[in-house]
Amino acid sequence: GAVVSQHPSRVICKSGTSVKIECRSLDFQATTMFWYRQFPKQSLMLMATSNEGSKATYEQGVEKDKFLINHASLTLSTLTVTSAHPEDSSFYICSARVRQGASDEQFFGPGTRLTVL
Amino acid sequence: DAKTTQPPSMDCAEGRAANLPCNHSTISGNEYVYWYRQIHSQGPQYIIHGLKNNETNEMASLIITEDRKSSTLILPHATLRDTAVYYCIVLLRGYYNTDKLIFGTGTRLQVFP
């Protein structure tokens, strides 16, 4: 399958600072990228969908000014958690949709664990 | 909301087949059944998908009932490394697909020695 990377894999920051997480599709161009968040012992929750060159579409209840998404190219999307607080501590996972054969398939990155002190 | 129902947990002895059920009684005719798994602290990994025929690949087999209201993922010879949370998801498939992967609670499979 296609490879999706995330950087950093783990980050610890102080409350009030902003953190940027990168998601890259390594060997393909992604038509769409997705950002998920996962709290301990819970399932993945979709935060937003982003397409290259356009504004992200956020799921209900997700603050777009809090979680800034930039999708500058077909291989890179970034999620910036602005003014992070301890309740933003979570596992953030991106995924990328790629065209394969007669359809689109979706592959996931390894995740980024954010800890806000 | 997730359109599937799965048991919260299952156990399986190493070397035995693990059969993970999934109910998707409201599935529409053009929705596929996808299975992903998530090993602790990793991103989800694609396993298999199908529409109405049974499917098999190097990881698993997928059995879909004739009425498509339920399916079973089969890991033929479970190993300790198969311990993970398994998610069954129904999804439209095709070019310019705007459907989104929505994860339910999944089944936590514990493989024991």
Coordinates of C-alpha atoms in Angstrom, one line a residue:
Chain A
G1 CA 0.0 0.0 0.0
A2 CA 0.9 3.7 -0.3
V3 CA 3.0 5.2 2.5
V4 CA 1.9 8.2 4.6
S5 CA 4.3 9.8 7.0
Q6 CA 3.8 12.1 9.9
H7 CA 6.2 14.4 11.7
P8 CA 6.9 14.6 14.5
S9 CA 5.9 11.3 15.9
R10 CA 5.8 12.7 19.4
V11 CA 5.7 16.2 20.8
I12 CA 5.6 17.7 24.2
C13 CA 4.8 21.4 24.6
K14 CA 3.8 24.0 27.2
S15 CA 0.3 25.3 27.5
G16 CA -0.4 28.3 25.3
T17 CA 2.1 27.4 22.6
S18 CA 1.2 26.3 19.0
V19 CA 2.2 22.9 17.5
K20 CA 2.5 22.0 13.9
I21 CA 2.1 18.4 12.6
E22 CA 3.0 17.5 9.1
C23 CA 1.5 14.7 7.0
R24 CA 3.1 13.6 3.8
S25 CA 2.2 11.1 1.1
L26 CA 5.6 9.7 0.2
D27 CA 5.1 8.0 -3.1
F28 CA 1.8 9.3 -4.4
Q29 CA -0.3 12.4 -4.8
A30 CA -3.2 12.5 -2.5
T31 CA -6.5 13.7 -3.8
T32 CA -7.7 14.4 -0.3
M33 CA -6.2 14.2 3.2
F34 CA -8.0 13.7 6.5
W35 CA -7.1 14.5 10.1
Y36 CA -8.3 12.4 13.0
R37 CA -7.9 12.6 16.7
Q38 CA -7.9 9.8 19.2
F39 CA -8.2 10.0 23.0
P40 CA -7.0 7.1 25.1
K41 CA -9.1 4.0 24.9
Q42 CA -11.4 5.7 22.4
S43 CA -12.0 5.3 18.7
L44 CA -10.7 7.7 16.0
M45 CA -12.7 10.8 15.5
L46 CA -12.6 12.6 12.2
M47 CA -11.7 16.3 12.6
A48 CA -11.5 17.6 9.1
T49 CA -11.1 16.9 5.4
S50 CA -8.7 18.9 3.3
N51 CA -8.2 19.2 -0.4
E52 CA -5.1 20.8 -2.0
G53 CA -5.5 24.4 -2.6
S54 CA -8.8 24.8 -0.8
K55 CA -10.1 25.4 2.6
A56 CA -10.6 22.4 4.9
T57 CA -14.0 21.1 5.8
Y58 CA -14.3 20.7 9.5
E59 CA -16.6 18.2 11.3
Q60 CA -19.2 19.5 13.6
G61 CA -17.8 20.6 17.0
V62 CA -14.2 21.0 15.7
E63 CA -13.0 24.6 16.0
K64 CA -11.4 25.7 12.8
D65 CA -9.6 28.6 14.4
K66 CA -8.1 26.2 17.0
F67 CA -7.0 23.5 14.5
L68 CA -5.6 25.2 11.4
I69 CA -5.2 23.0 8.4
N70 CA -3.0 23.9 5.4
H71 CA -2.9 21.8 2.3
A72 CA -0.3 23.4 0.2
S73 CA 0.5 20.6 -2.2
L74 CA -0.8 17.2 -3.3
T75 CA 1.7 15.5 -1.0
L76 CA 1.7 17.7 2.2
S77 CA -0.9 18.7 4.7
T78 CA -0.3 20.4 8.0
L79 CA -2.3 20.6 11.2
T80 CA -1.5 23.4 13.6
V81 CA -2.9 23.2 17.1
T82 CA -3.0 26.8 18.2
S83 CA -2.7 27.9 21.8
A84 CA -2.6 24.3 22.9
H85 CA -4.0 23.3 26.3
P86 CA -3.8 20.1 28.3
E87 CA -7.2 19.0 27.0
D88 CA -5.7 19.0 23.4
S89 CA -3.3 16.2 24.4
S90 CA -4.2 13.4 22.1
F91 CA -3.1 11.1 19.3
Y92 CA -3.4 12.9 16.0
I93 CA -3.6 10.7 12.9
C94 CA -3.7 11.8 9.2
S95 CA -4.7 9.8 6.2
A96 CA -4.5 10.3 2.5
R97 CA -6.8 9.2 -0.3
V98 CA -5.1 8.0 -3.4
R99 CA -6.4 6.9 -6.7
Q100 CA -5.7 3.2 -7.3
G101 CA -7.1 1.4 -10.3
A102 CA -10.8 2.0 -10.6
S103 CA -11.3 3.7 -7.3
D104 CA -9.9 5.7 -4.5
E105 CA -8.3 4.1 -1.4
Q106 CA -7.3 5.6 1.9
F107 CA -4.0 5.1 3.8
F108 CA -3.1 6.2 7.3
G109 CA 0.0 7.8 8.8
P110 CA 1.6 6.4 12.0
G111 CA 0.2 9.1 14.2
T112 CA 1.6 12.0 16.3
R113 CA 1.2 11.9 20.1
L114 CA 0.8 15.4 21.5
T115 CA 1.2 16.1 25.2
V116 CA 0.5 19.6 26.5
L117 CA 1.8 20.3 29.9
Chain B
D1 CA -22.4 8.0 13.1
A2 CA -20.9 4.6 12.4
K3 CA -23.2 2.3 10.5
T4 CA -21.8 -0.9 11.9
T5 CA -22.1 -2.9 15.2
Q6 CA -19.2 -5.0 16.5
P7 CA -18.7 -6.9 19.8
P8 CA -16.4 -4.8 22.1
S9 CA -13.9 -7.6 22.7
M10 CA -12.9 -11.1 21.7
D11 CA -10.2 -13.6 22.7
C12 CA -8.4 -16.1 20.5
A13 CA -5.7 -18.7 21.1
E14 CA -2.6 -18.3 19.1
G15 CA -2.6 -20.5 16.0
R16 CA -6.4 -20.7 15.9
A17 CA -8.7 -18.9 13.5
A18 CA -10.1 -15.6 14.8
N19 CA -13.6 -14.8 13.5
L20 CA -14.7 -11.2 14.0
P21 CA -18.3 -10.4 13.3
C22 CA -19.8 -7.2 12.1
N23 CA -23.5 -6.1 11.6
H24 CA -24.3 -3.5 9.0
S25 CA -28.0 -4.0 8.5
T26 CA -28.6 -0.6 6.9
I27 CA -25.9 -1.0 4.2
S28 CA -26.9 0.3 0.8
G29 CA -26.4 -1.5 -2.4
N30 CA -23.3 0.5 -3.5
E31 CA -21.5 0.6 -0.2
Y32 CA -18.5 -1.6 0.4
V33 CA -17.5 -3.3 3.7
Y34 CA -14.0 -2.3 4.8
W35 CA -11.9 -3.7 7.6
Y36 CA -9.0 -1.9 9.2
R37 CA -7.1 -2.7 12.4
Q38 CA -5.1 -0.5 14.8
I39 CA -2.3 -1.9 16.8
H40 CA -1.6 0.0 20.0
S41 CA -0.3 3.5 19.4
Q42 CA -0.1 3.1 15.6
G43 CA -2.2 4.4 12.7
P44 CA -4.9 2.1 11.3
Q45 CA -3.8 -0.5 8.8
Y46 CA -6.0 -1.6 5.9
I47 CA -6.9 -5.3 5.9
I48 CA -9.5 -6.0 3.3
H49 CA -12.7 -4.9 1.7
G50 CA -15.6 -6.4 -0.3
L51 CA -18.9 -5.6 -1.9
K52 CA -20.9 -8.8 -2.0
N53 CA -18.5 -11.7 -2.9
N54 CA -16.2 -13.3 -0.3
E55 CA -12.7 -11.9 -0.5
T56 CA -9.3 -13.3 0.5
N57 CA -5.9 -11.8 0.6
E58 CA -2.6 -12.5 2.4
M59 CA -3.9 -11.1 5.6
A60 CA -7.4 -12.3 6.0
S61 CA -10.7 -13.5 4.5
L62 CA -13.9 -11.6 4.4
I63 CA -17.2 -13.4 4.3
I64 CA -20.3 -11.3 3.5
T65 CA -23.8 -12.7 3.9
E66 CA -26.0 -13.0 0.9
D67 CA -28.3 -10.2 2.2
R68 CA -25.1 -8.1 3.0
K69 CA -26.4 -7.2 6.4
S70 CA -23.5 -8.8 8.2
S71 CA -19.9 -9.9 7.6
T72 CA -17.1 -11.8 9.3
L73 CA -13.4 -11.1 9.1
I74 CA -11.4 -14.3 9.4
L75 CA -7.7 -14.4 10.5
P76 CA -7.0 -18.0 9.7
H77 CA -4.0 -18.5 12.0
A78 CA -3.9 -15.8 14.6
T79 CA -0.6 -14.7 16.1
L80 CA 0.3 -12.5 19.0
R81 CA 1.0 -9.7 16.6
D82 CA -2.6 -9.8 15.5
T83 CA -3.7 -8.4 18.9
A84 CA -5.3 -5.1 17.9
V85 CA -8.6 -3.2 17.6
Y86 CA -10.4 -4.2 14.4
Y87 CA -12.8 -1.8 12.8
C88 CA -15.5 -2.7 10.3
I89 CA -16.6 0.3 8.2
V90 CA -19.1 0.7 5.3
L91 CA -18.1 3.1 2.6
L92 CA -19.0 4.2 -0.8
R93 CA -16.2 3.6 -3.3
G94 CA -15.3 5.2 -6.6
Y95 CA -13.6 8.2 -8.2
Y96 CA -14.1 11.5 -6.5
N97 CA -15.5 9.6 -3.6
T98 CA -16.6 12.1 -1.0
D99 CA -17.6 9.5 1.6
K100 CA -15.5 9.5 4.7
L101 CA -14.1 6.7 6.9
I102 CA -16.0 7.0 10.1
F103 CA -14.7 4.7 12.8
G104 CA -17.0 3.0 15.3
T105 CA -15.8 1.4 18.5
G106 CA -14.4 -1.7 16.9
T107 CA -13.5 -5.1 18.4
R108 CA -10.5 -5.4 20.6
L109 CA -9.0 -8.8 19.7
Q110 CA -6.6 -10.3 22.3
V111 CA -4.6 -13.2 21.0
F112 CA -3.2 -15.3 23.9
P113 CA -0.4 -17.9 23.8

